[in-house]
PDB file of C-alpha atoms in Angstrom:
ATOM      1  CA  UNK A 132     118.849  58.875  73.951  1.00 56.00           C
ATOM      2  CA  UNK A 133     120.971  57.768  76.621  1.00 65.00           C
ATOM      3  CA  UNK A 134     121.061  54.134  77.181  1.00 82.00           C
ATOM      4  CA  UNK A 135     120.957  53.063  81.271  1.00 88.00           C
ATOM      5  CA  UNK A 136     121.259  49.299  82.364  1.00 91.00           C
ATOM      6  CA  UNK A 137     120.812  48.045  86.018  1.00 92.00           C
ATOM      7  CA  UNK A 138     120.119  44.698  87.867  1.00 88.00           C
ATOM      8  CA  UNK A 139     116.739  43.622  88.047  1.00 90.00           C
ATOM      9  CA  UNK A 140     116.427  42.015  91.536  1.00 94.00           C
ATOM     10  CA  UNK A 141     118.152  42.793  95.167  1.00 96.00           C
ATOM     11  CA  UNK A 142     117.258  40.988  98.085  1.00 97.00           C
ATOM     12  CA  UNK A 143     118.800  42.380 101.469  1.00 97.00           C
ATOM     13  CA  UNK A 144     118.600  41.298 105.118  1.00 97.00           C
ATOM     14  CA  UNK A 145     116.598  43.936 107.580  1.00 97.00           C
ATOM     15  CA  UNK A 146     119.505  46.018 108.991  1.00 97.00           C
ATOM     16  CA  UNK A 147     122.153  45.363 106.177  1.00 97.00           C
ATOM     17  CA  UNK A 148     123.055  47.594 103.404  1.00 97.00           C
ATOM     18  CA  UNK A 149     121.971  47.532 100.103  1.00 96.00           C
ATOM     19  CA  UNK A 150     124.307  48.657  97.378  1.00 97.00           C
ATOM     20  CA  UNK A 151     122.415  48.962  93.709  1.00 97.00           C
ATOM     21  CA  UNK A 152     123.918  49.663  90.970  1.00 96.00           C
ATOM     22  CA  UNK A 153     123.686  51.840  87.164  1.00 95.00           C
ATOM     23  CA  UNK A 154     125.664  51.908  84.499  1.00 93.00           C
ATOM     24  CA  UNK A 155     124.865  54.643  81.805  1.00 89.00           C
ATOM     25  CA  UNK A 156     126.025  55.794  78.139  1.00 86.00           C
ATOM     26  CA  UNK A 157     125.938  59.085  77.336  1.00 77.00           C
ATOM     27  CA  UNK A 158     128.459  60.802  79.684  1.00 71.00           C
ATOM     28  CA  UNK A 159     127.328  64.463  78.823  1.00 75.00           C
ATOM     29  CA  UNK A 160     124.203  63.842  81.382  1.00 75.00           C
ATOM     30  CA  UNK A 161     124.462  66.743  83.820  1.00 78.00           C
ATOM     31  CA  UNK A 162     122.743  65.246  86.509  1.00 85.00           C
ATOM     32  CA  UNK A 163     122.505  61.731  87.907  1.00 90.00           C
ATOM     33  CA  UNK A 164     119.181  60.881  89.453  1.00 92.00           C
ATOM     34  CA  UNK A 165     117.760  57.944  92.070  1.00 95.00           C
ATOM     35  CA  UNK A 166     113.601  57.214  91.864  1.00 95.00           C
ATOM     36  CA  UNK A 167     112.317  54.830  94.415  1.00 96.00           C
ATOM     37  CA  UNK A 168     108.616  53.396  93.545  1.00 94.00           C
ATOM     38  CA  UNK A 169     106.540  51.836  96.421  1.00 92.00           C
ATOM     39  CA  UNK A 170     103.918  49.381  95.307  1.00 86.00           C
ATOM     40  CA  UNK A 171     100.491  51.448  93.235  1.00 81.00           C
ATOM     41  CA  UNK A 172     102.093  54.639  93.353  1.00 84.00           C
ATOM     42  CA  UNK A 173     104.372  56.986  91.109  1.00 87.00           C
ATOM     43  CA  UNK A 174     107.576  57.702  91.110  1.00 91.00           C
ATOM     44  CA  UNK A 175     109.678  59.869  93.994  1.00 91.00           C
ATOM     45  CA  UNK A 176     112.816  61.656  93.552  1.00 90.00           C
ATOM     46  CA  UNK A 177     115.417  60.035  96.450  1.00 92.00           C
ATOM     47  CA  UNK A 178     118.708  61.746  95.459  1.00 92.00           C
ATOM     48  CA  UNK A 179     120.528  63.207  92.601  1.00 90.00           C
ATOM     49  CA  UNK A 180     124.142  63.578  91.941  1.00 91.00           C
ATOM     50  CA  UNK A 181     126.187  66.438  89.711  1.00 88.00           C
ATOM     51  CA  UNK A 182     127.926  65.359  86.516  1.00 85.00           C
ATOM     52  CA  UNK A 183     131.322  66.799  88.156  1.00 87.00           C
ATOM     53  CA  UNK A 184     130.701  65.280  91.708  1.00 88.00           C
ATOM     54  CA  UNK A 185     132.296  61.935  93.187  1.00 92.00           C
ATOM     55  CA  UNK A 186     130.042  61.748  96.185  1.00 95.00           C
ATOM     56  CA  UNK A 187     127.172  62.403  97.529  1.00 94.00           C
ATOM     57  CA  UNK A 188     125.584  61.804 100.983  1.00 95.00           C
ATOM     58  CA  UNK A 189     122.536  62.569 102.515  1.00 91.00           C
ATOM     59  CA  UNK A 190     121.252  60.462 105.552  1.00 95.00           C
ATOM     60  CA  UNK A 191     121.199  56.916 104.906  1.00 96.00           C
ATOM     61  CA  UNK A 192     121.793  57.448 100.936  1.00 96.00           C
ATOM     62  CA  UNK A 193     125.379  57.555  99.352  1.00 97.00           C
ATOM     63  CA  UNK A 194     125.536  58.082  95.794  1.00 96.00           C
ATOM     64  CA  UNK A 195     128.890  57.293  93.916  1.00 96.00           C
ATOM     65  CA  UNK A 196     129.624  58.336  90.615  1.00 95.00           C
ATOM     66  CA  UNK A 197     132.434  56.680  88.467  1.00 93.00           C
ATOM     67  CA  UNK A 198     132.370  59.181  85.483  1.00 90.00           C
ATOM     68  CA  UNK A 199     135.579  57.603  83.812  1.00 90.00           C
ATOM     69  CA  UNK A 200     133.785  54.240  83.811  1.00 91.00           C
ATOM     70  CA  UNK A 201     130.071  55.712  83.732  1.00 90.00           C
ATOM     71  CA  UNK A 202     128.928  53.627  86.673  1.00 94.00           C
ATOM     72  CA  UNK A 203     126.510  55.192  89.502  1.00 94.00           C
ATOM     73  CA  UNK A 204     125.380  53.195  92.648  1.00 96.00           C
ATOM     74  CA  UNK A 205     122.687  53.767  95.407  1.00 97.00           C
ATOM     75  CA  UNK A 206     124.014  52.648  98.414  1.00 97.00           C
ATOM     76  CA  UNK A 207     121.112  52.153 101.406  1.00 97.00           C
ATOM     77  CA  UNK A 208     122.858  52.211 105.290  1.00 97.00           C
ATOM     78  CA  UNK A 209     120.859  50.164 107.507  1.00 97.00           C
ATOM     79  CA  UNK A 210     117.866  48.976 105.236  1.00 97.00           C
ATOM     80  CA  UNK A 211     114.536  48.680 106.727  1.00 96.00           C
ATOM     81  CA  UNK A 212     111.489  47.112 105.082  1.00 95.00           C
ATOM     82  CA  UNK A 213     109.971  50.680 104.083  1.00 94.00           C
ATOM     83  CA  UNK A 214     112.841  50.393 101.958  1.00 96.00           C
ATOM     84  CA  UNK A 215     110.958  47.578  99.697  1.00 96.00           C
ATOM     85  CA  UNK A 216     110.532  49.002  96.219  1.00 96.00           C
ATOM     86  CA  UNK A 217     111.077  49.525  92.972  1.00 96.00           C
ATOM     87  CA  UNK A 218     114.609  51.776  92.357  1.00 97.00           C
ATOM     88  CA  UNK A 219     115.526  53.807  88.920  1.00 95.00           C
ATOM     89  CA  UNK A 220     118.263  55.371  88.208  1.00 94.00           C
ATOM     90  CA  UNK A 221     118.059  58.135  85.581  1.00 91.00           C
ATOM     91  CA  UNK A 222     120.107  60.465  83.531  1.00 88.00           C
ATOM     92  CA  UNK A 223     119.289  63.647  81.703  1.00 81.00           C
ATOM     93  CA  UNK A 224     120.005  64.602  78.567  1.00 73.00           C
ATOM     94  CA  UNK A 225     118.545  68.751  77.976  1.00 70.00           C
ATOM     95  CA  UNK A 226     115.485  67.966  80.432  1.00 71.00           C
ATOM     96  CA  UNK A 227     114.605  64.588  79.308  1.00 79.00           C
ATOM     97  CA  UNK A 228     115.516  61.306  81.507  1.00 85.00           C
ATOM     98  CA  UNK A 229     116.496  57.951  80.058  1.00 87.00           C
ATOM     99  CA  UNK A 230     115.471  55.273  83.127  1.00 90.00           C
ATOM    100  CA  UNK A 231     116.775  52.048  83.818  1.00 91.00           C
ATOM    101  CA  UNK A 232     114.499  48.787  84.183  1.00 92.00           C
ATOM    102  CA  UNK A 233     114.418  49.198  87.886  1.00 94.00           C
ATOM    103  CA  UNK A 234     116.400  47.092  90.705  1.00 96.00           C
ATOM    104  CA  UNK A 235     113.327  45.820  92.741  1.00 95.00           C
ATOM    105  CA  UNK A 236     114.594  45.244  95.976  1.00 97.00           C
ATOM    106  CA  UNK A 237     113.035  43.029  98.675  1.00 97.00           C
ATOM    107  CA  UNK A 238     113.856  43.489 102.360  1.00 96.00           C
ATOM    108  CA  UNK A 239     113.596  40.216 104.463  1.00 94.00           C
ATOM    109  CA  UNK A 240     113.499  40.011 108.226  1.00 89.00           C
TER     110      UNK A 240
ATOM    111  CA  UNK B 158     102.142  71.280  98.494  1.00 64.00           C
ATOM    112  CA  UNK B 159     102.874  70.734  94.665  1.00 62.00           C
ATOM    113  CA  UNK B 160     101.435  68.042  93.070  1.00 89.00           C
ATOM    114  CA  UNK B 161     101.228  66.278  89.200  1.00 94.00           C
ATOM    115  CA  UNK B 162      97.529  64.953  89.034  1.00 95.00           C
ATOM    116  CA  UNK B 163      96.299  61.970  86.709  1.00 95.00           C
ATOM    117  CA  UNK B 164      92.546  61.888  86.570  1.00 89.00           C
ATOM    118  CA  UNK B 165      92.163  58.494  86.765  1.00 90.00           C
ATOM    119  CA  UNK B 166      94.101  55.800  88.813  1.00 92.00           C
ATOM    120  CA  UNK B 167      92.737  52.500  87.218  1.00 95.00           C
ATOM    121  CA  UNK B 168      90.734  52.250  83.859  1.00 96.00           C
ATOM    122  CA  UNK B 169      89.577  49.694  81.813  1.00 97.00           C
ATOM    123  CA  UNK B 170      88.767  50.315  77.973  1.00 97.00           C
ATOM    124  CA  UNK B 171      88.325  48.108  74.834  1.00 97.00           C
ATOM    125  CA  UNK B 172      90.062  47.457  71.766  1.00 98.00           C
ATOM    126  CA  UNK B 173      89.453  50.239  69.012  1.00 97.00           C
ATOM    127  CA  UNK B 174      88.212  52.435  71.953  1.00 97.00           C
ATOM    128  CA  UNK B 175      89.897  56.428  71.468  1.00 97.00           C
ATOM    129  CA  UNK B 176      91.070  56.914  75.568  1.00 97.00           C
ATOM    130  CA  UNK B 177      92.287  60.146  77.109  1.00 97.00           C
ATOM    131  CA  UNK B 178      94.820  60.455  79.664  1.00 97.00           C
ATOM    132  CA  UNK B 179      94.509  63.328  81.975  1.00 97.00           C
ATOM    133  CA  UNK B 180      97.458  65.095  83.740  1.00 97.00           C
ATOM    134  CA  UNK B 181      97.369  68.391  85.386  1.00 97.00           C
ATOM    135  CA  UNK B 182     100.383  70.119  87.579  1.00 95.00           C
ATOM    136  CA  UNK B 183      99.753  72.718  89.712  1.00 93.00           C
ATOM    137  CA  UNK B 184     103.248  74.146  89.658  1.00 87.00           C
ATOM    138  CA  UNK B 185     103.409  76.311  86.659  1.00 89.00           C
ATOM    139  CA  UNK B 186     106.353  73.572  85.433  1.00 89.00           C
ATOM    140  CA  UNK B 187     107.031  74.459  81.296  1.00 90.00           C
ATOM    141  CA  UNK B 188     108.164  70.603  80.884  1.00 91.00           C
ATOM    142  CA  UNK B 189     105.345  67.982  81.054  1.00 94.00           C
ATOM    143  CA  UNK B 190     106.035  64.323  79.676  1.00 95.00           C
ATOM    144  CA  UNK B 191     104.368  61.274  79.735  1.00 97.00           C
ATOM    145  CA  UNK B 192     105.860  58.030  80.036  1.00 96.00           C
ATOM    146  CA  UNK B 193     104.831  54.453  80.179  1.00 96.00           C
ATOM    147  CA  UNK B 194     106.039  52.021  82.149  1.00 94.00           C
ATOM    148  CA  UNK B 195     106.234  48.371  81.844  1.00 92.00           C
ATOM    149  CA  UNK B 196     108.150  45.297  83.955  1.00 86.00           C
ATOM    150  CA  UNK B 197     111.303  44.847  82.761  1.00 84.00           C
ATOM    151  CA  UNK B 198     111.470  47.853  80.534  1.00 87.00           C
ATOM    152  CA  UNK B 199     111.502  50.618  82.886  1.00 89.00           C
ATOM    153  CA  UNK B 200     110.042  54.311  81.781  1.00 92.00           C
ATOM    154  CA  UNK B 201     109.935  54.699  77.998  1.00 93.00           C
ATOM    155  CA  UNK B 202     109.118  58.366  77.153  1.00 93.00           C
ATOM    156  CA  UNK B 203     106.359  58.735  74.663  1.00 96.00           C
ATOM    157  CA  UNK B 204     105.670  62.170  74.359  1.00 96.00           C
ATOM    158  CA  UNK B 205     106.945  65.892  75.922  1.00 94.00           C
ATOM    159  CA  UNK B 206     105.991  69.323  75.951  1.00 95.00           C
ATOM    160  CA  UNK B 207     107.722  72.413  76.811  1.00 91.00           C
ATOM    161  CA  UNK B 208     105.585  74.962  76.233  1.00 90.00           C
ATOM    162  CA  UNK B 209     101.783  75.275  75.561  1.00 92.00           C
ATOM    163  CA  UNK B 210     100.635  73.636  71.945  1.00 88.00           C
ATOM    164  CA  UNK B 211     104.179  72.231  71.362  1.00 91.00           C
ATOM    165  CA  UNK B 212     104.828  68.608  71.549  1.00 94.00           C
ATOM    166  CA  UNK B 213     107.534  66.735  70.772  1.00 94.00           C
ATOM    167  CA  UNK B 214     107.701  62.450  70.047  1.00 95.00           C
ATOM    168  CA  UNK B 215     109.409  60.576  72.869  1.00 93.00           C
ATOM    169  CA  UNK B 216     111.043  57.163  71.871  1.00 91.00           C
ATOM    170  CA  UNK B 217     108.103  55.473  71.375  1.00 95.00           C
ATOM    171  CA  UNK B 218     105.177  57.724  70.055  1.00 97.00           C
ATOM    172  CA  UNK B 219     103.394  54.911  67.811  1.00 96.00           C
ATOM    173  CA  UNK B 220      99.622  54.965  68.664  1.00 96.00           C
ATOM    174  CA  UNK B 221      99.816  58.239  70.691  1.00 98.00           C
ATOM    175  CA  UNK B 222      99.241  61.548  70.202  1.00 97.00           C
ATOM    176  CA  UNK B 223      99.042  64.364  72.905  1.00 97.00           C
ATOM    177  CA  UNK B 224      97.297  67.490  73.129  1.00 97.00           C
ATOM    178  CA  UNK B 225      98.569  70.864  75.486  1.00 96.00           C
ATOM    179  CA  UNK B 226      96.201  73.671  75.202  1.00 95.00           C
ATOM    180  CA  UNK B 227      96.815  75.131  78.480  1.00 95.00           C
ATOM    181  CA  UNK B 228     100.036  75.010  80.808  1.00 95.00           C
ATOM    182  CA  UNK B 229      98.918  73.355  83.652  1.00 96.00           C
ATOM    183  CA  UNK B 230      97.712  70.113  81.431  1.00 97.00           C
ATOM    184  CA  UNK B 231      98.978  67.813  79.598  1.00 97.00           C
ATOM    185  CA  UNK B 232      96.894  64.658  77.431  1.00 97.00           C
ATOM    186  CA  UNK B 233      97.892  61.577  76.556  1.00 98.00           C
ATOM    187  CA  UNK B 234      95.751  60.134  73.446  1.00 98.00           C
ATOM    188  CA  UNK B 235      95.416  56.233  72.390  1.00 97.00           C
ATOM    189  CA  UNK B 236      93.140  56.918  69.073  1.00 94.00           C
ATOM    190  CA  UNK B 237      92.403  53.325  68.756  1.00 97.00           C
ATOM    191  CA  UNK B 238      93.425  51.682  72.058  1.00 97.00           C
ATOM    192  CA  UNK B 239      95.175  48.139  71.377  1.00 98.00           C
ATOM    193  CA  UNK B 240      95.605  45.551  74.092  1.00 97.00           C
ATOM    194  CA  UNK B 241      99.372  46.062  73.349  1.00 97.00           C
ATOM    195  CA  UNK B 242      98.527  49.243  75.225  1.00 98.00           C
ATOM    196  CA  UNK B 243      97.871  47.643  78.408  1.00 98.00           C
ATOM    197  CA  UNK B 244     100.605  49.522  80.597  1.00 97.00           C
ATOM    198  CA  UNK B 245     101.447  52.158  83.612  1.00 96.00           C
ATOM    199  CA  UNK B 246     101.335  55.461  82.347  1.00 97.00           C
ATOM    200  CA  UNK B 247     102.648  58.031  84.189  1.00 96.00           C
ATOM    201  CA  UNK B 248     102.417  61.462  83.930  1.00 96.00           C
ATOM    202  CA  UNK B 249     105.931  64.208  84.631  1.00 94.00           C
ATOM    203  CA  UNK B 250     106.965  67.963  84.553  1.00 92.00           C
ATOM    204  CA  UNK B 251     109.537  69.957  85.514  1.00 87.00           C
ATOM    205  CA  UNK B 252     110.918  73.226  84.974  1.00 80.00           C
ATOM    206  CA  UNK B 253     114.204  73.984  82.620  1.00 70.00           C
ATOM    207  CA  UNK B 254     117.217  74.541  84.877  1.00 66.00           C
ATOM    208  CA  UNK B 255     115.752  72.428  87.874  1.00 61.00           C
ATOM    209  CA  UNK B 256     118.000  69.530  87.262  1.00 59.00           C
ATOM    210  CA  UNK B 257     118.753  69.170  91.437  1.00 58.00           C
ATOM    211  CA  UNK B 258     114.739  68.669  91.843  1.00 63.00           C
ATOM    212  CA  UNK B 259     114.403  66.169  88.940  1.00 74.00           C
ATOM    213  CA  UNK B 260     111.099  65.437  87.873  1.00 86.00           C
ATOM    214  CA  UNK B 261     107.917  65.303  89.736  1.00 89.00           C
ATOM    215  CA  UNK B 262     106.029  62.489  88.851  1.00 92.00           C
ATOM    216  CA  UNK B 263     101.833  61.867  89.574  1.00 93.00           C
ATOM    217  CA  UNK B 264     100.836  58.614  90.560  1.00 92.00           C
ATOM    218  CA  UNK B 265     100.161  56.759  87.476  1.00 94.00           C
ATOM    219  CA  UNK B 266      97.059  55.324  85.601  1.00 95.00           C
ATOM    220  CA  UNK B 267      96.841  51.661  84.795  1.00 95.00           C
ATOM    221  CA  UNK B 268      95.292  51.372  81.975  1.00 97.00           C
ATOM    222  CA  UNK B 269      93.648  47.523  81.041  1.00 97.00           C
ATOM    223  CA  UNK B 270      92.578  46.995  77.450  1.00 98.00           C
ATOM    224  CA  UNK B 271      90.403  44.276  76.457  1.00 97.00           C
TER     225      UNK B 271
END
């Protein structure tokens, strides 16, 4: 399966942006995939990216994708303390996803 | 609005105890998985199904098995629960070809054993 690595920890100040970041190994994964986890529950989908896309946008979320160096990032615009959680990145591989360890980021006032 | 159900949100069982794992999805998905998750680790896959009475070992099936009789739900089986299997579990499905809506995920069971 596809191996995917990412920081454990982020801490951010209320208003700044967050940038976290994914690196991943099997670079046949058709789509890219951001999960944020709040505290006790499961796991929502934020924002997926196409294998063959650069860019993505959508609101406050930008998704990069470096394909030649197999690097994806989450960045958060103006982070508020709903954004406190648990973040996975994931790719898939036929329908299965491979997660990272999850970037818990904290969001201080 | 579509939902992935797990029956129980917190249980506590003992050692050598056979536990069940209920998940249910309500959105006639072919895909159902179930993952565990741990600190550090992320989600490790454990078992997946993509059709009814087909199964299929994850990365880390050891200690699990899983039962799909009908569509709509999915089982996740400890025969003889170890304290090793103290963990999040959480339950997924999807449908093939739905890669832009990912995976919808239920809330998770904690599972204690002692």
């Amino acid at each position: 399966g596809e191996d995917v690595e990412q920081s454990l920890f982020l801490s951010v100040r209320e208003g700044d942006s967050s940038v976290i970041n994914c690196t991943y190994t099997d670079s046949s994964s058709t789509y890219l995939y951001w999960y944020k986890q709040e505290p006790g529950a499961g796991l929502q989908l934020l924002t997926y990216i196409f294998s063959n896309m650069d860019m993505k946008q959508d609101q406050r979320l930008t998704v990069l994708l470096n394909k030649k160096d197999k690097h994806l990032s989450l960045r958060i615009a103006d982070t508020q303390t709903g954004d406190s959680a648990i973040y996975f990145c994931a790719g898939s591989n036929d329908y299965k996803l491979s997660f990272g360890a999850g970037t818990t980021v904290t969001v201080r006032a | 609005d579509v939902k992935v159900t797990q029956s129980s949100r917190y249980l506590v069982k003992r050692t050598g105890e056979k536990v069940f794992l209920e998940c249910v999805q309500d959105m006639d998905h072919e895909n159902m998985f179930w993952y565990r998750q741990d600190p550090g680790l992320g989600l490790r896959l454990i078992y997946f199904s993509y059709d009814v009475k087909m199964k299929e070992k994850g990365d880390i099936p050891e200690g699990y098995s899983v039962s799909r009789e009908k569509k709509e739900r999915f089982s996740l089986i400890l025969e003889s629960a170890s304290t090793n299997q103290t963990s999040m579990y959480l339950c997924a499905s999807t449908e093939p070809g739905q890669g832009d809506y990912g995976y919808t995920f239920g809330s998770g069971t904690r599972l204690t054993v002692v």
